[in-house]
Every structure is written in C-alpha cells, then in structure tokens.
Coordinates of N, CA and C and ligand atoms in Angstrom, one line a residue:
X1 N 12.0 -31.1 34.5 CA 11.8 -29.7 33.4 C 10.4 -29.0 34.3
X2 N 9.6 -29.7 34.9 CA 8.5 -28.8 35.5 C 9.4 -27.8 36.5
X3 N 10.3 -28.7 37.4 CA 10.8 -27.6 38.6 C 11.5 -26.4 38.0
X4 N 12.3 -26.6 36.9 CA 13.0 -25.7 36.3 C 12.1 -24.5 35.7
X5 N 11.0 -24.9 35.1 CA 10.2 -24.0 34.5 C 9.4 -23.5 35.8
X6 N 9.0 -24.0 36.8 CA 8.3 -23.2 38.0 C 9.3 -22.2 38.4
X7 N 10.5 -22.4 38.3 CA 11.5 -21.2 38.9 C 11.7 -20.2 38.2
X8 N 11.9 -20.6 36.7 CA 12.0 -19.4 35.8 C 10.5 -18.7 35.8
X9 N 9.4 -19.3 35.9 CA 8.2 -18.4 36.1 C 8.0 -17.5 37.2
X10 N 8.7 -18.2 38.4 CA 8.7 -17.2 39.4 C 9.6 -16.1 39.4
X11 N 10.5 -16.2 38.6 CA 11.6 -15.1 38.3 C 11.0 -14.1 37.5
X12 N 10.2 -14.5 36.3 CA 9.5 -13.6 35.4 C 8.5 -12.7 36.4
X13 N 7.9 -13.5 37.2 CA 6.7 -13.0 37.9 C 7.4 -12.0 39.0
X14 N 8.4 -12.3 39.5 CA 9.3 -11.2 40.3 C 9.7 -10.0 39.6
X15 N 10.1 -10.2 38.2 CA 10.5 -9.3 37.3 C 9.5 -8.3 37.2
X16 N 8.0 -9.0 36.8 CA 7.1 -8.1 36.3 C 6.6 -7.2 37.6
X17 N 6.5 -7.8 38.8 CA 6.1 -7.2 40.0 C 7.1 -5.9 40.3
X18 N 8.4 -6.0 40.2 CA 9.5 -5.1 40.5 C 9.5 -4.1 39.5
X19 N 8.9 -4.3 38.1 CA 9.1 -3.1 37.1 C 7.9 -2.4 37.2
X20 N 6.6 -3.2 37.8 CA 5.3 -2.4 38.0 C 5.5 -1.5 39.0
X21 N 6.1 -2.1 40.2 CA 6.3 -1.3 41.4 C 7.1 0.0 41.2
X22 N 8.3 -0.3 40.4 CA 8.9 1.0 40.1 C 8.3 1.9 39.1
X23 N 7.4 1.7 38.5 CA 6.7 2.3 37.5 C 5.5 2.9 38.4
X24 N 5.2 2.7 39.8 CA 4.0 3.1 40.5 C 2.7 2.4 40.0
X25 N 2.9 1.2 39.4 CA 1.6 0.4 39.0 C 1.4 -1.0 39.7
X26 N 0.4 -1.6 39.7 CA 0.0 -2.7 40.3 C 0.4 -3.9 39.5
X27 N 1.1 -5.0 40.0 CA 1.5 -6.0 39.0 C 0.5 -6.8 38.3
X28 N -0.7 -6.4 39.0 CA -1.9 -7.1 38.3 C -2.5 -6.4 37.3
X29 N -2.1 -5.2 37.1 CA -2.3 -4.6 35.8 C -1.4 -5.1 34.5
X30 N -0.7 -5.9 34.8 CA 0.3 -6.5 33.7 C 0.1 -8.2 33.7
X31 N -0.6 -8.4 32.3 CA -1.2 -9.6 32.2 C 0.2 -10.3 31.4
X32 N 0.5 -11.7 32.2 CA 1.7 -12.2 31.5 C 1.1 -13.4 30.6
X33 N 1.7 -13.3 29.3 CA 1.4 -14.3 28.2 C 2.5 -15.1 28.1
X34 N 2.3 -16.4 28.2 CA 3.7 -17.2 28.1 C 3.9 -17.9 26.7
X35 N 4.9 -17.3 26.0 CA 5.1 -17.9 24.6 C 5.5 -19.1 24.2
X36 N 4.8 -20.0 23.8 CA 5.2 -21.6 24.0 C 5.5 -22.0 22.4
X37 N 5.7 -21.1 21.7 CA 6.1 -21.5 20.2 C 7.2 -22.5 20.2
X38 N 7.4 -23.4 19.2 CA 8.4 -24.4 19.3 C 8.4 -25.4 20.5
X39 N 7.6 -25.2 21.5 CA 7.5 -26.1 22.7 C 6.4 -26.9 22.4
X40 N 6.4 -28.2 22.7 CA 5.4 -29.0 22.5 C 4.3 -29.1 23.8
X41 N 3.2 -29.6 23.4 CA 1.8 -29.5 24.3 C 2.3 -29.9 25.9
X42 N 3.0 -30.8 25.9 CA 3.4 -31.1 27.4 C 3.9 -29.9 28.1
X43 N 4.7 -29.2 27.3 CA 5.5 -28.1 28.0 C 4.3 -27.0 28.7
X44 N 3.3 -26.7 27.4 CA 2.2 -26.0 27.8 C 1.3 -26.3 29.0
X45 N 1.2 -27.7 29.1 CA 0.5 -28.2 30.2 C 1.1 -27.8 31.4
X46 N 2.5 -28.1 31.5 CA 3.2 -28.1 32.9 C 3.3 -26.5 33.0
X47 N 3.2 -25.7 32.2 CA 3.0 -24.1 32.6 C 1.9 -23.7 33.1
X48 N 0.6 -24.5 32.4 CA -0.7 -24.0 32.9 C -0.9 -24.6 34.3
X49 N -0.3 -25.8 34.8 CA -0.3 -26.5 35.9 C 0.4 -25.5 37.0
X50 N 1.4 -24.7 36.5 CA 2.2 -23.9 37.4 C 1.6 -22.5 37.5
X51 N 0.5 -22.5 37.0 CA -0.6 -21.1 37.5 C -0.6 -20.2 36.1
X52 N 0.1 -20.5 34.7 CA -0.2 -19.6 33.6 C -1.4 -19.6 33.1
X53 N -2.2 -18.7 32.8 CA -3.5 -18.6 32.3 C -3.5 -18.1 30.9
X54 N -2.6 -17.7 30.3 CA -2.4 -17.1 29.0 C -1.3 -17.3 28.2
X55 N -1.6 -18.2 27.0 CA -0.6 -18.9 26.2 C -0.4 -18.1 24.6
X56 N 0.8 -17.6 24.4 CA 0.9 -17.0 23.2 C 1.7 -18.1 22.1
X57 N 1.1 -17.9 20.8 CA 1.5 -18.9 19.6 C 1.8 -17.8 18.5
X58 N 2.7 -18.3 17.8 CA 2.9 -17.1 16.9 C 2.6 -17.7 15.0
X59 N 2.4 -19.0 15.4 CA 1.6 -19.5 14.0 C 0.4 -20.3 14.1
X60 N -0.2 -20.3 13.2 CA -1.8 -20.7 13.6 C -1.8 -22.2 13.4
X61 N -0.8 -22.9 12.3 CA -0.7 -24.3 12.3 C -0.3 -24.9 13.6
X62 N 0.6 -24.5 14.1 CA 1.4 -25.2 15.3 C 0.6 -25.0 16.4
X63 N -0.2 -23.8 16.6 CA -1.4 -23.7 17.5 C -2.2 -24.6 17.4
X64 N -2.8 -24.6 16.2 CA -3.9 -25.9 15.8 C -3.6 -27.3 16.5
X65 N -2.4 -27.7 16.3 CA -2.1 -29.0 16.5 C -2.0 -29.0 18.4
X66 N -1.5 -27.9 18.9 CA -1.2 -27.8 20.4 C -2.8 -27.5 21.2
X67 N -3.6 -26.9 20.5 CA -4.8 -26.7 21.1 C -5.6 -27.9 21.1
X68 N -5.6 -28.7 20.0 CA -6.5 -29.9 19.6 C -5.8 -31.0 20.7
X69 N -4.3 -31.0 21.0 CA -3.8 -32.0 21.9 C -4.3 -31.7 23.5
X70 N -4.5 -30.3 23.6 CA -4.7 -30.0 24.9 C -6.2 -29.6 25.3
X71 N -7.0 -30.0 24.3 CA -8.5 -29.8 24.3 C -9.1 -29.8 25.7
X72 N -8.9 -30.9 26.3 CA -9.4 -31.4 27.8 C -8.7 -30.6 28.8
X73 N -7.5 -30.2 28.4 CA -6.7 -29.4 29.7 C -7.6 -28.4 30.6
X74 N -7.5 -28.6 32.0 CA -8.1 -27.9 33.1 C -7.0 -27.0 33.9
X75 N -7.2 -25.9 34.1 CA -8.2 -24.7 33.6 C -7.8 -24.6 32.2
X76 N -8.8 -24.2 31.4 CA -8.5 -24.2 30.0 C -7.9 -22.6 29.8
X77 N -6.4 -22.5 29.3 CA -6.0 -21.5 29.2 C -6.6 -20.5 28.1
X78 N -6.3 -19.1 28.0 CA -6.6 -18.3 27.0 C -5.4 -18.4 25.7
X79 N -5.9 -18.5 24.6 CA -4.9 -18.5 23.6 C -4.7 -17.1 22.8
X80 N -3.5 -16.7 22.5 CA -3.3 -15.5 22.1 C -2.6 -15.8 20.7
X81 N -2.8 -15.1 19.4 CA -2.0 -15.2 18.3 C -1.2 -13.9 18.4
X82 N 0.1 -14.3 18.3 CA 0.9 -12.9 18.3 C 1.7 -12.8 16.9
X83 N 1.8 -13.9 16.5 CA 2.5 -13.7 15.0 C 1.7 -13.4 13.6
X84 N 2.5 -13.2 12.7 CA 1.6 -12.7 11.4 C 0.7 -13.7 11.1
X85 N -0.5 -12.9 10.6 CA -1.7 -14.0 10.4 C -1.9 -13.6 8.7
X86 N -1.8 -14.8 8.1 CA -2.0 -14.7 6.6 C -3.6 -14.9 6.3
X87 N -4.1 -14.1 5.4 CA -5.5 -14.1 5.5 C -6.2 -15.5 5.1
X88 N -5.4 -16.3 4.4 CA -6.0 -17.7 4.2 C -6.1 -18.6 5.3
X89 N -5.4 -18.2 6.5 CA -5.5 -18.8 7.8 C -6.6 -18.2 8.8
X90 N -7.3 -17.1 8.3 CA -8.1 -16.1 9.3 C -9.3 -17.0 9.8
X91 N -9.9 -18.0 8.9 CA -11.0 -18.9 9.4 C -10.5 -19.6 10.5
X92 N -9.5 -20.2 10.5 CA -9.0 -21.1 11.7 C -8.6 -20.4 12.6
X93 N -8.0 -19.1 12.6 CA -7.6 -18.3 13.7 C -8.8 -17.9 14.5
X94 N -9.8 -17.7 13.6 CA -11.2 -17.0 14.3 C -11.7 -18.0 15.3
X95 N -11.6 -19.4 14.9 CA -12.1 -20.6 15.5 C -11.3 -20.9 17.1
X96 N -9.8 -20.6 16.7 CA -8.9 -21.2 17.8 C -8.7 -19.9 18.8
X97 N -8.5 -18.6 18.8 CA -8.0 -17.8 19.4 C -9.1 -16.8 20.2
X98 N -8.6 -16.7 21.5 CA -9.3 -15.6 22.3 C -8.9 -14.1 21.9
X99 N -7.7 -13.9 21.6 CA -7.3 -12.5 21.3 C -6.2 -12.7 20.2
X100 N -6.4 -11.9 19.1 CA -5.6 -11.7 17.9 C -4.5 -10.5 18.1
X101 N -3.4 -10.6 18.4 CA -2.6 -9.4 18.6 C -2.0 -8.8 17.4
X102 N -1.9 -9.6 16.2 CA -1.2 -9.3 15.0 C -2.2 -8.6 13.8
X103 N -3.3 -7.9 14.1 CA -4.2 -7.6 13.0 C -3.3 -6.2 12.4
X104 N -2.7 -6.6 11.0 CA -1.8 -5.4 10.6 C -2.2 -4.9 9.3
X105 N -3.6 -4.9 8.6 CA -4.1 -4.3 7.7 C -5.5 -4.6 7.8
X106 N -6.1 -3.5 6.9 CA -7.6 -3.4 6.9 C -8.1 -4.6 6.3
X107 N -7.3 -5.1 5.1 CA -7.7 -6.4 4.5 C -8.0 -7.6 5.5
X108 N -6.8 -7.5 6.2 CA -7.0 -8.9 7.2 C -8.1 -8.7 8.1
X109 N -8.6 -7.4 8.7 CA -9.4 -7.2 9.9 C -10.9 -7.4 9.0
X110 N -10.9 -7.0 7.5 CA -12.2 -7.5 7.0 C -12.6 -8.8 7.0
X111 N -11.4 -9.7 6.4 CA -11.5 -11.3 6.5 C -11.9 -11.9 7.8
X112 N -11.0 -11.4 8.8 CA -11.5 -11.8 9.8 C -12.8 -11.4 10.8
X113 N -13.5 -10.4 10.2 CA -14.8 -9.9 10.4 C -15.9 -10.7 9.7
X114 N -15.4 -11.0 8.6 CA -16.3 -12.0 7.8 C -16.3 -13.2 8.6
X115 N -15.4 -13.7 9.0 CA -15.3 -15.2 9.5 C -16.1 -15.1 10.9
X116 N -15.8 -14.3 11.7 CA -16.4 -14.0 13.0 C -17.9 -13.8 12.9
X117 N -18.5 -13.0 11.8 CA -19.9 -13.0 11.8 C -20.5 -14.3 11.4
X118 N -19.7 -15.0 10.4 CA -20.2 -16.3 10.3 C -20.2 -17.3 11.5
X119 N -19.5 -17.2 12.4 CA -19.5 -17.9 13.6 C -20.1 -17.5 14.7
X120 N -20.8 -16.1 14.4 CA -21.7 -15.4 15.2 C -20.9 -15.3 16.5
X121 N -19.7 -14.7 16.3 CA -19.0 -14.2 17.8 C -18.3 -13.0 17.6
X122 N -17.9 -12.2 18.6 CA -17.1 -10.9 18.5 C -15.9 -11.3 18.9
X123 N -14.8 -10.9 17.8 CA -13.5 -11.4 17.9 C -13.0 -10.2 18.6
X124 N -12.3 -10.4 19.9 CA -11.3 -9.3 20.2 C -9.8 -9.2 19.7
X125 N -9.6 -7.9 19.0 CA -8.4 -7.9 18.4 C -7.3 -6.8 19.0
X126 N -6.0 -6.8 18.8 CA -5.3 -5.6 18.9 C -4.7 -5.1 17.5
X127 N -4.3 -4.1 17.2 CA -3.8 -3.4 16.1 C -2.2 -3.4 16.1
X128 N -1.5 -4.1 15.4 CA 0.0 -4.3 15.4 C 0.6 -3.1 14.6
X129 N 1.4 -2.2 15.5 CA 1.8 -1.2 14.9 C 3.5 -1.3 14.8
X130 N 4.0 -0.8 13.8 CA 5.5 -0.8 13.6 C 5.9 0.6 14.0
X131 N 6.5 0.7 15.1 CA 7.0 2.0 15.4 C 8.3 2.4 15.1
X132 N 9.1 1.6 14.9 CA 10.5 1.6 14.5 C 10.8 2.0 13.0
X133 N 9.9 1.3 11.9 CA 10.2 1.3 10.7 C 10.8 0.3 10.0
X134 N 11.2 -0.6 10.9 CA 12.3 -1.6 10.6 C 11.5 -2.4 9.3
X135 N 12.0 -2.8 8.3 CA 11.6 -3.5 7.1 C 10.8 -4.9 7.6
X136 N 11.7 -5.4 8.6 CA 11.4 -7.0 8.9 C 10.1 -6.8 9.9
X137 N 9.7 -5.8 10.2 CA 8.6 -5.9 11.3 C 7.2 -5.8 10.7
X138 N 6.2 -6.6 11.0 CA 4.9 -6.3 10.5 C 4.0 -5.3 11.0
X139 N 3.1 -4.7 10.5 CA 2.3 -3.7 11.3 C 2.0 -2.6 10.6
X140 N 1.2 -1.8 11.0 CA 0.6 -0.5 10.3 C 2.0 0.3 10.7
X141 N 2.5 1.1 9.7 CA 3.8 1.7 10.2 C 3.4 2.9 10.5
X142 N 3.9 3.6 11.6 CA 3.6 4.8 12.3 C 5.1 5.3 13.0
X143 N 6.0 5.4 12.2 CA 7.4 5.8 12.9 C 7.2 7.0 13.4
X144 N 7.7 7.6 14.5 CA 7.7 8.8 15.3 C 6.2 9.0 15.8
X145 N 5.2 8.2 15.8 CA 3.8 8.3 16.3 C 3.1 9.6 15.6
X146 N 2.4 10.0 16.6 CA 1.5 11.2 16.1 C 2.4 12.5 15.6
X147 N 3.6 12.8 15.7 CA 4.5 13.8 15.2 C 4.2 13.5 13.6
X148 N 4.3 12.2 13.2 CA 4.4 12.0 11.8 C 3.2 12.2 11.2
X149 N 2.6 13.3 10.8 CA 1.2 13.6 10.6 C 0.8 12.8 9.3
X150 N 1.6 12.6 8.3 CA 1.4 11.9 6.9 C 1.0 10.6 7.5
X151 N 2.0 9.6 8.1 CA 1.8 8.4 8.6 C 0.6 8.2 9.5
X152 N 0.5 9.2 10.2 CA -0.3 9.0 11.6 C -1.7 9.1 10.6
X153 N -2.1 9.9 9.7 CA -3.5 10.2 9.2 C -3.6 8.9 8.3
X154 N -2.9 8.3 7.9 CA -3.2 7.2 7.0 C -3.6 6.0 8.3
X155 N -2.8 6.3 9.1 CA -3.2 4.9 10.0 C -4.5 5.3 10.5
X156 N -5.0 6.4 11.0 CA -6.2 6.8 11.3 C -7.2 6.4 10.5
X157 N -7.0 6.3 9.1 CA -8.1 6.1 8.3 C -8.3 4.5 8.4
X158 N -7.4 3.9 8.6 CA -7.2 2.6 8.5 C -7.9 2.3 10.0
X159 N -7.7 2.8 10.9 CA -8.5 2.6 12.4 C -10.0 2.7 12.2
X160 N -10.1 3.7 11.4 CA -11.8 4.2 11.1 C -12.3 3.2 10.3
X161 N -11.7 2.6 9.2 CA -12.4 1.4 8.6 C -12.4 0.4 9.5
X162 N -11.4 -0.2 10.2 CA -11.6 -1.2 11.1 C -12.8 -1.0 12.0
X163 N -12.9 0.2 12.6 CA -14.0 0.4 13.7 C -15.5 0.3 13.2
X164 N -15.6 0.2 11.8 CA -16.9 -0.1 11.4 C -17.1 -1.5 11.1
X165 N -16.1 -2.4 11.5 CA -16.4 -3.8 11.4 C -17.0 -4.4 12.4
X166 N -18.4 -5.0 12.2 CA -19.2 -5.1 13.4 C -19.0 -6.4 14.5
X167 N -18.1 -7.3 13.9 CA -17.6 -8.5 14.8 C -16.5 -8.3 15.1
X168 N -15.8 -7.1 15.0 CA -14.4 -7.0 15.5 C -14.4 -6.3 16.9
X169 N -13.6 -6.6 18.0 CA -13.7 -5.5 19.1 C -12.1 -5.2 19.4
X170 N -11.9 -3.9 19.0 CA -10.6 -3.4 19.2 C -10.4 -3.4 20.7
X171 N -9.2 -3.9 21.3 CA -8.9 -3.6 22.7 C -7.7 -2.9 22.8
X172 N -6.9 -2.7 21.9 CA -5.6 -1.8 22.1 C -4.7 -1.9 21.0
X173 N -3.3 -1.9 21.4 CA -2.4 -2.0 20.4 C -1.1 -2.8 20.9
X174 N -0.5 -3.3 19.8 CA 0.8 -4.2 19.8 C 1.8 -3.7 19.2
X175 N 3.0 -3.9 19.8 CA 4.2 -3.8 18.8 C 5.4 -4.7 19.6
X176 N 6.3 -4.8 18.5 CA 7.7 -5.4 18.8 C 8.7 -4.4 18.7
X177 N 9.4 -4.3 19.8 CA 10.6 -3.4 19.9 C 11.8 -3.9 18.9
X178 N 12.6 -3.2 18.5 CA 13.9 -3.5 17.8 C 14.7 -4.3 18.8
X179 N 15.6 -5.0 18.3 CA 16.4 -5.6 19.0 C 17.6 -4.6 19.4
X180 N 18.0 -4.3 20.5 CA 18.9 -3.2 20.9 C 20.1 -3.8 21.9
X181 N 20.8 -3.0 22.1 CA 22.2 -3.4 23.1 C 21.7 -3.4 24.5
X182 N 20.8 -2.5 24.9 CA 20.6 -2.4 26.1 C 19.0 -1.9 26.3
X183 N 18.2 -2.7 27.0 CA 16.8 -2.8 27.0 C 16.3 -1.3 27.3
X184 N 17.0 -0.4 28.0 CA 16.5 1.1 28.1 C 16.4 1.6 26.6
X185 N 17.4 1.1 25.6 CA 17.0 1.9 24.4 C 15.9 1.4 23.7
X186 N 14.9 0.6 24.3 CA 13.8 0.1 23.5 C 12.8 1.0 24.1
X187 N 13.0 1.8 25.2 CA 11.8 2.5 25.8 C 11.3 3.5 25.0
X188 N 11.9 4.3 24.2 CA 11.3 5.1 23.2 C 10.3 4.5 22.3
X189 N 10.5 3.3 22.0 CA 9.6 2.5 21.0 C 8.2 2.3 21.8
X190 N 8.2 1.7 22.9 CA 7.2 1.7 23.8 C 6.3 2.7 24.3
X191 N 7.3 4.1 24.3 CA 6.6 5.3 24.6 C 5.6 5.6 23.6
X192 N 6.4 5.5 22.3 CA 5.6 6.0 21.3 C 4.3 5.0 21.2
X193 N 4.2 3.9 21.5 CA 3.1 3.1 21.2 C 2.0 3.6 22.4
X194 N 2.3 3.9 23.4 CA 1.6 4.5 24.5 C 0.9 5.7 24.0
X195 N 2.0 6.6 23.4 CA 1.5 8.0 22.9 C 0.2 7.6 21.9
X196 N 0.6 6.8 21.0 CA -0.6 6.8 19.9 C -1.8 6.2 20.6
X197 N -1.8 5.2 21.5 CA -2.9 4.8 22.4 C -3.6 5.9 23.1
X198 N -2.9 6.8 23.8 CA -3.6 7.7 24.7 C -4.1 8.7 23.3
X199 N -3.5 8.9 22.3 CA -4.4 9.7 21.2 C -5.6 9.1 20.6
X200 N -5.7 8.0 20.6 CA -6.6 7.1 20.1 C -7.6 7.1 21.0
X201 N -7.5 7.3 22.3 CA -8.6 7.2 23.3 C -9.4 8.6 23.2
X202 N -8.5 9.7 23.1 CA -9.1 10.8 22.9 C -10.0 11.2 21.5
X203 N -9.7 10.4 20.6 CA -10.1 10.5 19.3 C -11.5 9.6 19.3
X204 N -11.3 8.6 19.8 CA -12.5 7.6 19.7 C -12.7 6.9 21.2
X205 N -13.2 7.9 22.0 CA -13.6 7.4 23.3 C -14.5 6.2 23.6
X206 N -15.2 5.9 22.3 CA -16.2 4.9 22.6 C -15.6 3.5 22.4
X207 N -14.5 3.4 22.0 CA -13.7 2.3 22.0 C -12.7 1.9 23.2
X208 N -12.5 0.7 23.5 CA -11.7 0.4 24.8 C -10.2 -0.1 24.2
X209 N -9.4 1.2 24.5 CA -8.0 1.0 23.8 C -7.1 0.7 25.0
X210 N -7.7 -0.1 26.1 CA -6.7 -0.2 27.2 C -5.7 -1.0 26.9
X211 N -5.4 -2.1 26.3 CA -4.2 -3.0 25.9 C -3.3 -2.5 25.4
X212 N -2.1 -2.5 25.8 CA -0.7 -2.3 25.1 C 0.2 -3.7 25.5
X213 N 0.1 -4.4 24.3 CA 0.9 -5.6 24.3 C 2.3 -5.4 24.0
X214 N 3.2 -5.3 24.9 CA 4.5 -4.8 24.4 C 5.5 -5.6 25.5
X215 N 6.7 -5.7 25.0 CA 7.7 -6.4 26.1 C 7.6 -7.9 26.0
X216 N 9.0 -8.3 25.8 CA 9.6 -9.7 25.8 C 10.5 -10.0 26.8
X217 N 11.2 -11.2 26.6 CA 12.0 -11.4 27.7 C 13.2 -10.4 27.9
X218 N 13.7 -9.8 26.8 CA 14.7 -9.1 27.1 C 14.4 -7.8 27.4
X219 N 13.0 -7.2 27.1 CA 12.8 -5.8 27.5 C 11.6 -5.7 28.4
X220 N 11.1 -6.8 29.2 CA 9.6 -6.4 29.7 C 9.7 -5.4 30.8
X221 N 11.1 -5.2 31.5 CA 11.0 -4.0 32.2 C 10.9 -2.5 31.8
X222 N 11.6 -2.5 30.7 CA 11.1 -1.1 29.8 C 9.8 -1.0 29.4
X223 N 9.1 -2.0 28.8 CA 7.8 -1.8 28.4 C 6.8 -1.7 29.5
X224 N 7.1 -2.5 30.9 CA 6.1 -2.2 31.8 C 6.4 -0.6 32.4
X225 N 7.5 -0.2 32.2 CA 7.9 1.3 32.8 C 7.1 2.2 31.7
X226 N 6.9 1.7 30.4 CA 6.0 2.7 29.7 C 4.6 2.4 29.6
X227 N 4.0 1.3 30.3 CA 2.8 1.0 30.4 C 2.1 -0.1 29.8
X228 N 3.1 -0.9 29.8 CA 2.7 -2.3 28.9 C 1.4 -3.0 29.9
X229 N 0.3 -3.4 29.2 CA -0.5 -4.2 29.9 C -0.6 -5.7 29.8
X230 N 0.2 -6.1 28.8 CA 0.1 -7.4 28.2 C 1.9 -7.5 28.0
X231 N 2.8 -8.4 28.5 CA 4.0 -9.0 28.2 C 4.0 -10.2 27.6
X232 N 4.7 -10.5 26.5 CA 4.7 -11.9 25.8 C 5.9 -12.3 26.2
X233 N 6.2 -13.5 27.1 CA 7.3 -14.0 27.4 C 7.5 -15.3 27.3
X234 N 8.8 -15.6 25.9 CA 9.0 -17.0 25.7 C 10.1 -17.4 26.7
X235 N 11.3 -17.0 26.1 CA 12.7 -17.8 26.5 C 12.9 -17.7 27.9
X236 N 12.5 -16.5 28.4 CA 12.6 -16.3 29.9 C 11.9 -17.4 31.0
X237 N 10.7 -17.9 30.1 CA 10.1 -19.0 31.0 C 10.1 -20.4 30.4
X238 N 10.5 -20.7 29.2 CA 10.5 -21.9 28.7 C 12.2 -22.3 28.3
X239 N 13.0 -21.4 28.3 CA 14.5 -21.9 28.0 C 14.4 -21.4 26.6
X240 N 15.7 -21.6 26.1 CA 15.9 -21.2 24.5 C 15.1 -21.9 23.7
X241 N 14.8 -21.7 22.4 CA 13.9 -22.3 21.6 C 15.1 -23.4 20.9
X242 N 14.4 -24.6 20.7 CA 15.1 -25.6 20.1 C 14.6 -26.0 18.9
X243 N 13.4 -25.7 18.5 CA 12.7 -26.0 17.2 C 13.3 -25.0 15.9
X244 N 13.0 -25.4 14.8 CA 13.8 -25.1 13.7 C 13.0 -23.4 13.5
X245 N 12.1 -23.0 14.1 CA 11.5 -21.7 13.6 C 11.8 -20.6 14.5
X246 N 11.7 -19.7 14.2 CA 11.9 -18.3 15.0 C 10.9 -17.9 15.8
Ligands
PLP1 C1 8.6 -15.1 20.2 C2 7.7 -14.0 20.4 C3 7.9 -13.4 21.6 C4 8.5 -14.1 22.9 O1 9.8 -13.7 22.7 P1 10.9 -14.2 23.9 O2 12.2 -13.0 23.5 O3 11.3 -15.5 23.5 O4 10.4 -13.7 25.1 C5 6.9 -12.4 21.8 N1 6.3 -11.6 20.9 C6 6.4 -12.3 19.6 C7 5.6 -11.5 18.7 C8 7.1 -13.4 19.3 O5 7.1 -13.9 18.2

C-alpha cells in the first residue's frame, strides 16, 4: 500500500509542478491537500510519512475519529475541513481544524466566530462560492461572477458581515467545479473564482485574500492554470474510495 501511495503521490506532485510551470508559476505556490475521506488513519499516517503536510476531510465526525487516532503523529499534519459544515458541528470543527474551506453562510460564520472566541483563538476560513449555480453545490451563489451585479451585491453584503467577526480570519475563496467531459471545460469556473478574488482584493485590501482552493484529481491542471493556491486531491493519491460515503 505504502509503495503505491508514494508512486501516486509522486505523479500528483509532478502534475502540479508541470501545471505551475506551464502557467509561469512556481510549484511551491500551490499547496497540496491530500483528501483522505473514507480512508482509515493508517493511510493518513502513510501519507504523512511520504511527506504530505496537509490533510483534507469532508465530515467532522469522520475527521474527529482520525485526528484522535493520530494525535501523536509526527510531524503533525494540518487538518482542513473541505465539506459542508452544519452549525451544530461548528464547536467541534473549531477545536479540530486548522482551516475551514467551506464557510457558506453568514449564520455559519457567526456560529464559528462565537466558538472561536470562546476558545480564544482566531480561526482561518475560506468562503465557499458556488460559481456554477448547480443546486447540488453548497456555497454563496455568484453565477457569472462580478458581472451578475444582483448576486454579487448580495455576496458583498455577506462578505462585509463576515469581515466584522473578530475571531474569523478570511484567507480567500474555495469552489468545486462541476463535473465536465474534459477538464478544460472547468476552466471558466476557476477563472470566475479568481476574478471574484481579484475584485475583493481591490474592495477590501486590508484582508488577505490570497488563497484560491480549487482543483481536484480530475481538474487540478485547469485550476492551477487559473491561479489555484490549494488543490484538494483525493483519488489520485489514495485510489478510488471504497467507503460508503461520497
Ligand atoms: C472529495 C473531495 C475532493 C477530492 O476529490 P477527488 O476527486 O477524489 O480528488 C476535493 N474537494 C472536496 C470538497 C471533496 O469533497
């Protein structure tokens, strides 16, 4: 298992380096997040031994078991929550994660802020944006980006509300592109997220909007071409998921 994992990891790192080079970027501008959902703690430990520093999970409960099982793992990986977060799990999420990619409403942000203040910590977050309009996707809905003035104004009001929350630290945006026939067809969605980010930088320059969390196993090259700073890679590293969840 470990040898196969090392080989797949090497291939993913080469893909990231090649995509960055093609876009005139440095490979180290793109953080690899290995998405270990459905895989047991031993697999995460093997990935960390192979040099992975950042682990993504999409469910709080599953992550809670793994983080507990791996509490003495060295070096300690950073844990990222990439899946939808229910407000009743916000308290636990604040205890567990280094970065929450999936903040998708002002109410959730307010709940996270309250728990972060109780724990006396500042919580780094990304705002998840649904740029495709697909009903199955979570996130602030901003189809067509800044051109869609009605949706964009509503989003800006939400951003301003979240910027007021003292314990939250916005670091950027996250999106999930639709499943498409050819990865190049996902590029416009990634481009829209980057456009939104660039506009937010102009409007709120005191906030650090650096991160663009976008790109998965099938579309990482397209995402890096459009400026991804974090790619979330599951199957290409760990193989097909065998567990029950998606
Ligand atoms: C599962 C998941 C990924 C990884 O997907 P792969 O196709 O396995 O690379 C990335 N982002 C989110 C939000 C996910 O849920």
